[in-house]
Short mmCIF file of C-alpha atoms in Angstrom, two decimals:
data_model
loop_
_atom_site.label_atom_id
_atom_site.label_comp_id
_atom_site.label_asym_id
_atom_site.label_seq_id
_atom_site.Cartn_x
_atom_site.Cartn_y
_atom_site.Cartn_z
CA UNK A 1 -22.30 -25.04 4.33
CA UNK A 2 -20.31 -27.52 6.40
CA UNK A 3 -18.47 -28.71 3.34
CA UNK A 4 -17.68 -25.07 2.53
CA UNK A 5 -16.07 -24.65 5.95
CA UNK A 6 -14.08 -27.87 5.49
CA UNK A 7 -13.00 -26.92 1.96
CA UNK A 8 -12.03 -23.42 3.02
CA UNK A 9 -9.81 -24.62 5.83
CA UNK A 10 -8.16 -27.40 3.87
CA UNK A 11 -4.57 -27.11 2.70
CA UNK A 12 -4.43 -26.47 -1.04
CA UNK A 13 -3.94 -29.77 -2.84
CA UNK A 14 -0.37 -30.62 -3.81
CA UNK A 15 -1.68 -32.94 -6.51
CA UNK A 16 -1.23 -30.49 -9.43
CA UNK A 17 2.45 -30.19 -8.50
CA UNK A 18 2.85 -33.97 -8.26
CA UNK A 19 1.04 -34.52 -11.56
CA UNK A 20 3.21 -31.94 -13.30
CA UNK A 21 6.34 -33.59 -11.93
CA UNK A 22 5.04 -37.03 -12.93
CA UNK A 23 4.28 -35.85 -16.46
CA UNK A 24 7.76 -34.39 -16.83
CA UNK A 25 9.42 -37.39 -15.16
CA UNK A 26 7.67 -40.02 -17.30
CA UNK A 27 8.30 -37.90 -20.40
CA UNK A 28 11.99 -37.61 -19.58
CA UNK A 29 12.39 -41.36 -19.07
CA UNK A 30 10.38 -42.24 -22.17
CA UNK A 31 12.16 -39.64 -24.33
CA UNK A 32 15.63 -40.82 -23.33
CA UNK A 33 14.54 -44.45 -23.61
CA UNK A 34 13.35 -43.86 -27.16
CA UNK A 35 16.71 -42.46 -28.18
CA UNK A 36 18.50 -45.49 -26.70
CA UNK A 37 15.89 -47.80 -28.26
CA UNK A 38 16.52 -46.24 -31.67
CA UNK A 39 20.28 -46.68 -31.31
CA UNK A 40 19.76 -50.34 -30.40
CA UNK A 41 17.36 -50.96 -33.29
CA UNK A 42 19.78 -49.12 -35.57
CA UNK A 43 22.32 -51.88 -35.00
CA UNK A 44 20.58 -53.78 -37.82
CA UNK A 45 22.37 -51.41 -40.21
CA UNK A 46 25.63 -53.09 -39.17
CA UNK A 47 24.25 -56.50 -40.01
CA UNK A 48 22.09 -59.31 -38.71
CA UNK A 49 24.76 -60.50 -36.29
CA UNK A 50 25.07 -57.05 -34.72
CA UNK A 51 21.31 -56.83 -34.20
CA UNK A 52 21.18 -60.38 -32.90
CA UNK A 53 23.91 -59.56 -30.40
CA UNK A 54 21.98 -56.50 -29.19
CA UNK A 55 18.71 -58.46 -28.97
CA UNK A 56 20.36 -61.31 -27.08
CA UNK A 57 22.12 -58.87 -24.74
CA UNK A 58 18.75 -57.26 -23.99
CA UNK A 59 17.49 -60.73 -23.13
CA UNK A 60 20.43 -61.00 -20.72
CA UNK A 61 21.94 -63.88 -22.74
CA UNK A 62 25.30 -63.24 -21.12
CA UNK A 63 23.85 -64.55 -17.86
CA UNK A 64 22.68 -67.88 -19.26
CA UNK A 65 24.89 -70.92 -20.00
CA UNK A 66 23.11 -71.79 -23.23
CA UNK A 67 23.36 -68.22 -24.58
CA UNK A 68 19.63 -68.15 -25.27
CA UNK A 69 18.83 -65.48 -22.69
CA UNK A 70 15.66 -64.76 -20.80
CA UNK A 71 12.82 -63.23 -22.84
CA UNK A 72 11.11 -62.58 -19.52
CA UNK A 73 13.63 -59.73 -19.07
CA UNK A 74 12.21 -58.14 -22.22
CA UNK A 75 8.71 -58.76 -20.89
CA UNK A 76 9.49 -56.85 -17.69
CA UNK A 77 11.19 -54.03 -19.57
CA UNK A 78 8.22 -53.69 -21.94
CA UNK A 79 5.78 -53.82 -18.99
CA UNK A 80 7.62 -50.95 -17.33
CA UNK A 81 7.69 -48.87 -20.50
CA UNK A 82 4.03 -49.66 -21.24
CA UNK A 83 3.06 -48.55 -17.73
CA UNK A 84 5.05 -45.30 -18.05
CA UNK A 85 3.55 -44.80 -21.52
CA UNK A 86 0.00 -45.10 -20.18
CA UNK A 87 0.70 -42.81 -17.22
CA UNK A 88 2.36 -40.24 -19.47
CA UNK A 89 -0.55 -40.41 -21.96
CA UNK A 90 -3.07 -39.94 -19.14
CA UNK A 91 -1.19 -36.96 -17.75
CA UNK A 92 -0.55 -35.46 -21.19
CA UNK A 93 -4.24 -35.66 -22.03
CA UNK A 94 -4.95 -33.01 -19.39
CA UNK A 95 -3.34 -30.44 -21.65
CA UNK A 96 -5.26 -31.30 -24.82
CA UNK A 97 -7.93 -28.89 -26.03
CA UNK A 98 -11.05 -30.31 -24.38
CA UNK A 99 -13.61 -29.14 -26.91
CA UNK A 100 -13.96 -27.80 -30.43
CA UNK A 101 -13.95 -24.19 -29.22
CA UNK A 102 -10.57 -24.59 -27.53
CA UNK A 103 -9.19 -26.37 -30.58
CA UNK A 104 -10.48 -23.58 -32.81
CA UNK A 105 -8.81 -20.95 -30.61
CA UNK A 106 -5.55 -22.91 -30.70
CA UNK A 107 -5.64 -23.10 -34.50
CA UNK A 108 -6.55 -19.40 -34.81
CA UNK A 109 -3.67 -18.50 -32.55
CA UNK A 110 -1.27 -20.62 -34.60
CA UNK A 111 -2.51 -19.06 -37.81
CA UNK A 112 -2.25 -15.55 -36.43
CA UNK A 113 1.26 -15.75 -34.99
CA UNK A 114 2.93 -18.63 -36.82
CA UNK A 115 5.04 -18.98 -33.68
CA UNK A 116 7.45 -21.93 -33.80
CA UNK A 117 7.11 -23.13 -30.21
CA UNK A 118 3.31 -22.90 -30.29
CA UNK A 119 3.31 -24.89 -33.54
CA UNK A 120 5.70 -27.42 -31.99
CA UNK A 121 3.28 -27.95 -29.13
CA UNK A 122 0.50 -28.71 -31.59
CA UNK A 123 2.74 -31.23 -33.39
CA UNK A 124 3.37 -32.82 -30.00
CA UNK A 125 -0.34 -33.01 -29.24
CA UNK A 126 -1.13 -34.60 -32.63
CA UNK A 127 1.77 -37.08 -32.52
CA UNK A 128 0.86 -37.91 -28.92
CA UNK A 129 -2.68 -38.68 -29.98
CA UNK A 130 -1.50 -40.94 -32.82
CA UNK A 131 0.83 -42.74 -30.43
CA UNK A 132 -2.07 -43.63 -28.13
CA UNK A 133 -2.92 -46.17 -30.81
CA UNK A 134 0.27 -46.89 -32.74
CA UNK A 135 2.40 -47.10 -29.59
CA UNK A 136 -0.10 -49.35 -27.84
CA UNK A 137 -0.15 -51.83 -30.75
CA UNK A 138 3.65 -52.04 -30.82
CA UNK A 139 3.98 -52.34 -27.06
CA UNK A 140 1.27 -55.01 -26.85
CA UNK A 141 2.96 -57.10 -29.54
CA UNK A 142 6.30 -56.83 -27.74
CA UNK A 143 4.66 -57.62 -24.43
CA UNK A 144 3.04 -60.80 -25.74
CA UNK A 145 6.00 -61.88 -27.89
CA UNK A 146 9.07 -60.94 -25.91
CA UNK A 147 11.14 -63.73 -27.49
CA UNK A 148 10.44 -62.60 -31.02
CA UNK A 149 13.09 -59.91 -31.31
CA UNK A 150 15.76 -60.97 -33.77
CA UNK A 151 16.96 -60.09 -37.25
CA UNK A 152 14.63 -62.52 -39.01
CA UNK A 153 11.63 -62.47 -36.70
CA UNK A 154 11.63 -58.68 -36.48
CA UNK A 155 12.03 -58.39 -40.26
CA UNK A 156 9.20 -60.91 -40.75
CA UNK A 157 7.02 -58.80 -38.49
CA UNK A 158 7.85 -55.71 -40.54
CA UNK A 159 7.20 -57.28 -43.96
CA UNK A 160 5.11 -60.45 -43.67
CA UNK A 161 3.29 -59.17 -40.59
CA UNK A 162 2.48 -55.94 -42.51
CA UNK A 163 3.72 -53.83 -39.64
CA UNK A 164 5.90 -51.49 -41.70
CA UNK A 165 3.25 -48.75 -42.14
CA UNK A 166 2.65 -48.72 -38.39
CA UNK A 167 6.39 -48.60 -37.65
CA UNK A 168 6.89 -45.78 -40.14
CA UNK A 169 4.11 -43.72 -38.53
CA UNK A 170 5.38 -44.58 -35.07
CA UNK A 171 8.94 -43.63 -35.96
CA UNK A 172 7.95 -40.18 -37.19
CA UNK A 173 5.63 -39.57 -34.23
CA UNK A 174 8.07 -40.79 -31.60
CA UNK A 175 11.03 -38.82 -32.89
CA UNK A 176 9.06 -35.59 -33.29
CA UNK A 177 7.19 -35.97 -30.01
CA UNK A 178 10.23 -37.04 -27.99
CA UNK A 179 12.61 -34.44 -29.41
CA UNK A 180 10.17 -31.57 -28.92
CA UNK A 181 9.20 -32.93 -25.50
CA UNK A 182 12.76 -33.09 -24.21
CA UNK A 183 13.47 -29.58 -25.52
CA UNK A 184 10.29 -28.31 -23.84
CA UNK A 185 11.26 -30.03 -20.59
CA UNK A 186 14.50 -28.02 -20.54
CA UNK A 187 12.50 -24.83 -21.07
CA UNK A 188 9.85 -25.80 -18.55
CA UNK A 189 12.22 -26.47 -15.69
CA UNK A 190 14.95 -24.05 -16.67
CA UNK A 191 17.59 -26.70 -17.34
CA UNK A 192 20.85 -25.82 -19.14
CA UNK A 193 20.03 -22.12 -19.09
CA UNK A 194 23.64 -21.09 -18.49
CA UNK A 195 24.43 -17.39 -18.21
CA UNK A 196 22.27 -16.38 -21.16
CA UNK A 197 18.96 -18.25 -21.18
CA UNK A 198 18.04 -17.02 -24.67
CA UNK A 199 21.26 -18.16 -26.29
CA UNK A 200 21.00 -21.50 -24.50
CA UNK A 201 17.48 -21.89 -25.85
CA UNK A 202 18.70 -21.31 -29.40
CA UNK A 203 21.45 -23.88 -28.92
CA UNK A 204 19.06 -26.41 -27.40
CA UNK A 205 16.63 -25.94 -30.26
CA UNK A 206 19.40 -26.48 -32.80
CA UNK A 207 20.52 -29.59 -30.94
CA UNK A 208 16.94 -30.85 -30.83
CA UNK A 209 16.55 -30.37 -34.59
CA UNK A 210 19.82 -32.16 -35.33
CA UNK A 211 19.00 -35.05 -33.03
CA UNK A 212 15.55 -35.42 -34.55
CA UNK A 213 17.04 -35.51 -38.06
CA UNK A 214 19.68 -38.02 -36.92
CA UNK A 215 17.21 -40.37 -35.25
CA UNK A 216 14.69 -40.11 -38.08
CA UNK A 217 17.40 -40.96 -40.62
CA UNK A 218 18.64 -43.81 -38.45
CA UNK A 219 15.11 -45.10 -38.00
CA UNK A 220 14.24 -44.95 -41.69
CA UNK A 221 17.50 -46.68 -42.62
CA UNK A 222 16.89 -49.40 -40.03
CA UNK A 223 13.34 -49.87 -41.28
CA UNK A 224 14.61 -50.15 -44.86
CA UNK A 225 17.15 -52.79 -43.86
CA UNK A 226 14.40 -54.72 -42.06
CA UNK A 227 12.22 -54.48 -45.17
CA UNK A 228 15.02 -55.87 -47.36
CA UNK A 229 15.71 -58.73 -44.93
CA UNK A 230 11.98 -59.35 -44.55
CA UNK A 231 11.40 -59.57 -48.32
CA UNK A 232 14.29 -62.02 -48.73
CA UNK A 233 13.03 -64.06 -45.79
CA UNK A 234 9.40 -64.17 -46.94
CA UNK A 235 9.54 -67.91 -47.70
CA UNK A 236 10.83 -68.81 -44.25
CA UNK A 237 8.61 -66.75 -42.01
CA UNK A 238 8.98 -67.71 -38.36
CA UNK A 239 12.48 -69.12 -38.75
CA UNK A 240 14.84 -67.86 -36.08
CA UNK A 241 18.23 -66.36 -36.80
CA UNK A 242 21.04 -68.60 -35.69
CA UNK A 243 24.51 -67.35 -35.10
CA UNK A 244 27.01 -68.71 -37.67
CA UNK A 245 29.15 -70.29 -34.94
CA UNK A 246 26.07 -72.00 -33.49
CA UNK A 247 25.10 -73.32 -36.92
CA UNK A 248 28.62 -74.66 -37.49
CA UNK A 249 28.53 -76.30 -34.05
CA UNK A 250 25.18 -77.96 -34.83
CA UNK A 251 26.49 -79.24 -38.16
CA UNK A 252 29.56 -80.66 -36.34
CA UNK A 253 27.37 -82.45 -33.81
CA UNK A 254 25.16 -83.89 -36.57
CA UNK A 255 28.22 -85.08 -38.48
CA UNK A 256 29.70 -86.69 -35.38
CA UNK A 257 26.39 -88.47 -34.70
CA UNK B 1 7.10 12.41 -54.01
CA UNK B 2 10.77 11.44 -53.61
CA UNK B 3 12.05 8.08 -54.71
CA UNK B 4 12.48 6.87 -51.14
CA UNK B 5 8.88 7.53 -50.21
CA UNK B 6 6.56 4.63 -50.57
CA UNK B 7 2.89 4.01 -50.07
CA UNK B 8 2.11 1.78 -47.13
CA UNK B 9 -0.98 -0.36 -47.29
CA UNK B 10 -2.66 -0.82 -43.92
CA UNK B 11 -5.29 -3.47 -43.48
CA UNK B 12 -7.07 -2.60 -40.26
CA UNK B 13 -9.66 -4.50 -38.28
CA UNK B 14 -12.76 -2.39 -37.86
CA UNK B 15 -15.64 -3.17 -35.58
CA UNK B 16 -17.52 -1.15 -33.05
CA UNK B 17 -19.44 -3.48 -30.71
CA UNK B 18 -21.27 -0.46 -29.28
CA UNK B 19 -22.85 0.30 -32.64
CA UNK B 20 -25.89 -1.80 -33.39
CA UNK B 21 -25.62 -3.75 -36.60
CA UNK B 22 -21.90 -3.12 -37.04
CA UNK B 23 -19.96 -6.12 -38.37
CA UNK B 24 -16.26 -6.97 -38.03
CA UNK B 25 -14.37 -6.28 -41.26
CA UNK B 26 -10.92 -5.42 -42.57
CA UNK B 27 -10.54 -1.96 -44.13
CA UNK B 28 -7.56 -0.91 -46.24
CA UNK B 29 -5.93 2.52 -45.90
CA UNK B 30 -3.00 3.90 -47.81
CA UNK B 31 -0.44 6.10 -46.11
CA UNK B 32 2.66 7.80 -47.49
CA UNK B 33 5.59 6.64 -45.42
CA UNK B 34 7.63 9.28 -43.63
CA UNK B 35 11.19 8.85 -42.31
CA UNK B 36 11.22 7.13 -38.90
CA UNK B 37 7.49 6.46 -39.10
CA UNK B 38 6.03 4.13 -36.52
CA UNK B 39 2.71 2.29 -36.72
CA UNK B 40 1.44 4.70 -34.11
CA UNK B 41 2.33 7.74 -36.28
CA UNK B 42 0.71 6.09 -39.30
CA UNK B 43 -2.47 5.40 -37.32
CA UNK B 44 -2.65 9.04 -36.27
CA UNK B 45 -2.18 10.02 -39.88
CA UNK B 46 -5.09 7.81 -40.92
CA UNK B 47 -7.29 9.16 -38.15
CA UNK B 48 -6.45 12.78 -38.93
CA UNK B 49 -6.68 12.64 -42.72
CA UNK B 50 -8.84 9.66 -43.64
CA UNK B 51 -11.06 8.31 -40.91
CA UNK B 52 -11.64 10.14 -37.62
CA UNK B 53 -13.72 7.25 -36.32
CA UNK B 54 -10.72 4.86 -36.12
CA UNK B 55 -10.24 3.74 -32.52
CA UNK B 56 -6.85 2.87 -31.02
CA UNK B 57 -5.15 3.54 -27.70
CA UNK B 58 -2.01 5.44 -26.88
CA UNK B 59 -0.61 7.59 -24.10
CA UNK B 60 3.16 7.86 -23.95
CA UNK B 61 4.33 7.20 -27.54
CA UNK B 62 7.59 5.87 -26.09
CA UNK B 63 6.96 2.22 -25.18
CA UNK B 64 6.39 2.99 -21.52
CA UNK B 65 2.63 3.01 -20.98
CA UNK B 66 1.79 -0.21 -22.84
CA UNK B 67 -1.47 1.24 -24.19
CA UNK B 68 -0.85 0.83 -27.90
CA UNK B 69 -0.28 -2.94 -27.99
CA UNK B 70 -1.92 -4.60 -31.00
CA UNK B 71 -1.28 -7.45 -33.39
CA UNK B 72 1.02 -6.23 -36.16
CA UNK B 73 1.29 -8.73 -39.01
CA UNK B 74 0.50 -11.55 -36.60
CA UNK B 75 2.84 -10.33 -33.91
CA UNK B 76 1.55 -8.80 -30.66
CA UNK B 77 3.64 -5.65 -30.30
CA UNK B 78 3.61 -1.97 -29.34
CA UNK B 79 2.53 0.28 -32.22
CA UNK B 80 4.69 3.13 -30.99
CA UNK B 81 7.85 1.02 -31.10
CA UNK B 82 7.26 -0.65 -34.43
CA UNK B 83 8.85 1.14 -37.36
CA UNK B 84 7.04 0.86 -40.66
CA UNK B 85 10.42 0.52 -42.41
CA UNK B 86 10.56 -2.98 -40.89
CA UNK B 87 7.99 -4.18 -43.41
CA UNK B 88 9.72 -4.55 -46.75
CA UNK B 89 6.58 -5.07 -48.82
CA UNK B 90 4.84 -2.13 -47.15
CA UNK B 91 1.79 -4.21 -46.26
CA UNK B 92 0.77 -4.06 -42.63
CA UNK B 93 -2.15 -5.90 -41.10
CA UNK B 94 -3.41 -4.63 -37.75
CA UNK B 95 -5.69 -6.53 -35.38
CA UNK B 96 -6.73 -5.81 -31.81
CA UNK B 97 -5.09 -7.91 -29.09
CA UNK B 98 -7.04 -11.16 -28.78
CA UNK B 99 -8.02 -12.38 -25.33
CA UNK B 100 -9.23 -8.98 -24.09
CA UNK B 101 -12.58 -7.24 -24.18
CA UNK B 102 -12.87 -5.29 -27.43
CA UNK B 103 -13.70 -1.63 -26.99
CA UNK B 104 -13.66 -0.90 -30.72
CA UNK B 105 -11.37 -1.37 -33.74
CA UNK B 106 -7.83 -1.70 -32.31
CA UNK B 107 -8.73 -0.63 -28.81
CA UNK B 108 -9.09 -3.27 -26.09
CA UNK B 109 -9.71 -3.14 -22.37
CA UNK B 110 -6.58 -4.50 -20.72
CA UNK B 111 -7.39 -2.66 -17.50
CA UNK B 112 -10.02 -5.13 -16.30
CA UNK B 113 -7.67 -8.04 -16.80
CA UNK B 114 -4.71 -6.45 -15.05
CA UNK B 115 -6.78 -5.30 -12.11
CA UNK B 116 -8.22 -8.78 -11.65
CA UNK B 117 -4.74 -10.28 -12.02
CA UNK B 118 -3.30 -7.93 -9.39
CA UNK B 119 -6.07 -8.78 -6.96
CA UNK B 120 -5.75 -12.50 -7.65
CA UNK B 121 -2.06 -12.68 -6.87
CA UNK B 122 -2.35 -10.03 -4.14
CA UNK B 123 0.16 -7.86 -5.84
CA UNK B 124 1.47 -6.01 -2.84
CA UNK B 125 4.06 -6.51 -0.10
CA UNK B 126 2.75 -8.88 2.56
CA UNK B 127 4.25 -8.27 5.96
CA UNK B 128 2.32 -9.09 9.11
CA UNK B 129 4.57 -6.75 11.10
CA UNK B 130 4.04 -3.78 8.78
CA UNK B 131 1.92 -2.00 11.39
CA UNK B 132 4.73 -2.14 13.92
CA UNK B 133 7.26 -0.39 11.70
CA UNK B 134 9.30 2.27 13.46
CA UNK B 135 9.28 5.22 11.09
CA UNK B 136 12.11 6.91 13.01
CA UNK B 137 14.48 4.20 11.86
CA UNK B 138 15.95 3.76 8.42
CA UNK B 139 14.50 0.98 6.33
CA UNK B 140 16.57 -2.18 6.20
CA UNK B 141 19.04 -2.07 3.33
CA UNK B 142 18.46 -4.23 0.31
CA UNK B 143 21.21 -6.06 -1.53
CA UNK B 144 21.77 -4.03 -4.75
CA UNK B 145 21.76 -7.25 -6.81
CA UNK B 146 18.35 -8.18 -5.44
CA UNK B 147 17.11 -4.64 -6.07
CA UNK B 148 18.35 -4.90 -9.67
CA UNK B 149 16.61 -8.22 -10.08
CA UNK B 150 13.32 -6.80 -8.78
CA UNK B 151 13.74 -3.77 -11.02
CA UNK B 152 14.23 -6.03 -14.04
CA UNK B 153 10.89 -7.75 -13.39
CA UNK B 154 9.19 -4.44 -12.59
CA UNK B 155 9.79 -3.29 -16.17
CA UNK B 156 6.50 -4.87 -17.26
CA UNK B 157 4.32 -2.15 -18.81
CA UNK B 158 1.16 -4.29 -18.69
CA UNK B 159 0.61 -4.02 -22.42
CA UNK B 160 -0.98 -7.48 -22.59
CA UNK B 161 1.17 -8.76 -25.48
CA UNK B 162 2.21 -11.84 -23.45
CA UNK B 163 -1.43 -12.65 -22.73
CA UNK B 164 -2.41 -12.40 -26.39
CA UNK B 165 0.62 -14.41 -27.47
CA UNK B 166 -0.21 -17.27 -25.09
CA UNK B 167 -2.33 -20.01 -26.66
CA UNK B 168 -2.79 -21.58 -23.21
CA UNK B 169 -4.31 -18.38 -21.86
CA UNK B 170 -6.43 -18.04 -24.98
CA UNK B 171 -7.76 -21.60 -24.62
CA UNK B 172 -8.23 -21.47 -20.85
CA UNK B 173 -9.59 -18.20 -19.62
CA UNK B 174 -8.79 -18.86 -15.94
CA UNK B 175 -5.10 -19.38 -16.62
CA UNK B 176 -3.10 -16.64 -14.88
CA UNK B 177 -0.79 -15.77 -17.79
CA UNK B 178 2.80 -14.60 -18.01
CA UNK B 179 2.23 -11.05 -16.74
CA UNK B 180 0.80 -12.54 -13.53
CA UNK B 181 3.75 -14.90 -13.09
CA UNK B 182 6.19 -12.07 -13.71
CA UNK B 183 4.49 -9.97 -11.06
CA UNK B 184 4.40 -12.82 -8.57
CA UNK B 185 8.07 -13.66 -9.20
CA UNK B 186 8.83 -10.03 -8.42
CA UNK B 187 7.26 -10.43 -4.96
CA UNK B 188 8.76 -13.88 -4.45
CA UNK B 189 12.29 -12.46 -4.70
CA UNK B 190 11.52 -9.32 -2.69
CA UNK B 191 12.84 -9.83 0.88
CA UNK B 192 10.24 -7.36 2.18
CA UNK B 193 7.42 -9.69 1.15
CA UNK B 194 7.15 -12.20 3.96
CA UNK B 195 4.89 -14.66 2.15
CA UNK B 196 6.09 -18.25 2.47
CA UNK B 197 6.37 -20.65 -0.45
CA UNK B 198 3.20 -22.35 0.85
CA UNK B 199 1.37 -19.04 0.63
CA UNK B 200 2.61 -18.49 -2.92
CA UNK B 201 1.49 -22.04 -3.69
CA UNK B 202 -2.02 -21.09 -2.55
CA UNK B 203 -2.02 -18.47 -5.32
CA UNK B 204 -0.45 -20.30 -8.26
CA UNK B 205 -0.16 -23.97 -7.26
CA UNK B 206 -2.71 -25.42 -9.69
CA UNK B 207 -3.50 -25.86 -13.36
CA UNK B 208 -4.82 -22.31 -13.61
CA UNK B 209 -1.50 -21.24 -12.21
CA UNK B 210 2.06 -22.25 -12.89
CA UNK B 211 1.33 -25.94 -13.52
CA UNK B 212 -1.06 -25.02 -16.30
CA UNK B 213 1.72 -23.34 -18.29
CA UNK B 214 2.44 -25.49 -21.35
CA UNK B 215 5.70 -23.64 -22.09
CA UNK B 216 4.64 -22.45 -25.53
CA UNK B 217 6.92 -19.45 -24.95
CA UNK B 218 4.78 -16.94 -26.83
CA UNK B 219 5.20 -14.66 -23.80
CA UNK B 220 8.98 -14.91 -24.00
CA UNK B 221 9.13 -14.31 -27.75
CA UNK B 222 6.63 -11.46 -28.05
CA UNK B 223 7.24 -9.40 -24.91
CA UNK B 224 8.01 -5.90 -26.25
CA UNK B 225 10.10 -5.23 -23.15
CA UNK B 226 12.12 -8.46 -23.51
CA UNK B 227 11.28 -9.61 -20.01
CA UNK B 228 12.68 -13.01 -19.00
CA UNK B 229 9.34 -14.83 -18.89
CA UNK B 230 10.68 -18.31 -19.55
CA UNK B 231 13.24 -18.23 -16.74
CA UNK B 232 10.79 -16.66 -14.30
CA UNK B 233 8.06 -19.20 -14.95
CA UNK B 234 10.64 -22.01 -14.66
CA UNK B 235 11.82 -20.47 -11.38
CA UNK B 236 8.27 -20.39 -10.00
CA UNK B 237 7.52 -23.89 -11.28
CA UNK B 238 10.57 -25.32 -9.52
CA UNK B 239 9.79 -23.40 -6.35
CA UNK B 240 6.15 -24.53 -6.30
CA UNK B 241 6.89 -28.14 -7.25
CA UNK B 242 9.07 -28.46 -4.16
CA UNK B 243 6.41 -27.21 -1.73
CA UNK B 244 5.44 -29.97 0.68
#
């Protein structure tokens, strides 16, 4: 009974509050990051040079004299995102149905009401589950090959590395999960409620839908461009993209020699 | 029969757990629609003319008592406030509210749940100085805006629609549910309740309480009284998350 006395007199744990905040916080960072990430990847639509510029800028090339950048910067960025991803997945798992009975009830409820926000939650749970695997593969590859982001090397990974199915799945999951998640965060914490919370909710939902469509379109277009580049570059897998000016410079040097 | 009159087809869940050997089933009844007919009126019609054994609850017939909540075509709602004219195809499927003890057919026991909920959140004004009140003096005045706000949250008729519409509550029986949060929010904004945020945290500061809410918003979308569940739960969540 001693433990009962101790337990009864103890302050109620603040951990549930901290975990809830952590889940929302990591979700917010990851969701916003994914939108920025998609915009950066989307630069391939404007050409190889545009994507190369973005990739080099992410490697902090503007800080180095040679213009080659520091892939270690990418390594640290990926490590941070990977850590947040794992924490968020761990925290998100708490909300999953823990057994078949709970899952059955969830499905029954969805079938009975056909309620949009309940259905959206289920989509989030399913996409989250898929991302445990698909996201981990992508993040691990980026973590171990931080210098391999470039128009040719990325396209080679997509086509010759057979990663396009994984990226397609990941794209759909990330955009659905992130969009729904950010919308739910606003609802959860009462952000952007304005004077009329119900009207604000409608507006936020519309915005969420539009953003999801925009990012999915952008992602699919970017993936298509990578596929085209990758197919054309199939014979030279592993070759790095060189800026035109750099190539000209090298040719000049060779000629002078 | 005039041209406007139509035959409504009701598919109603029938099961009496008290009767040995009885099995849950859906039974179809046909009712001639009358002007301004509600589900409640139609159910009375069925009971009077077709099947006196049909069980369903009602008291006020005006959306005040919350007794006649049931699932109408997948939507938890009050039978007395749902017009049959709403259903263009004239087909109406009625189920008892899930998540509550079934008494029989469309009748469920919401009383047990609401009593337990009230006790769990200690649904009364907490004031340690209540015994020292001087009854010869007027009560302290309340800001009319605060009174309005309390009144708004007090409109809950305890019908149980929010509980049935919440997949979180359905999956996790110990979860408090929107009606509980609404009631607690009512006391949290009442200046006469002297409970501190820490004390409120003791009641709802866990995954069975406000941090267990997955914001599925079934409560918000299916509350027959249009109570602001989403904003109240967000309010409590923010308040509780800041407790040190």
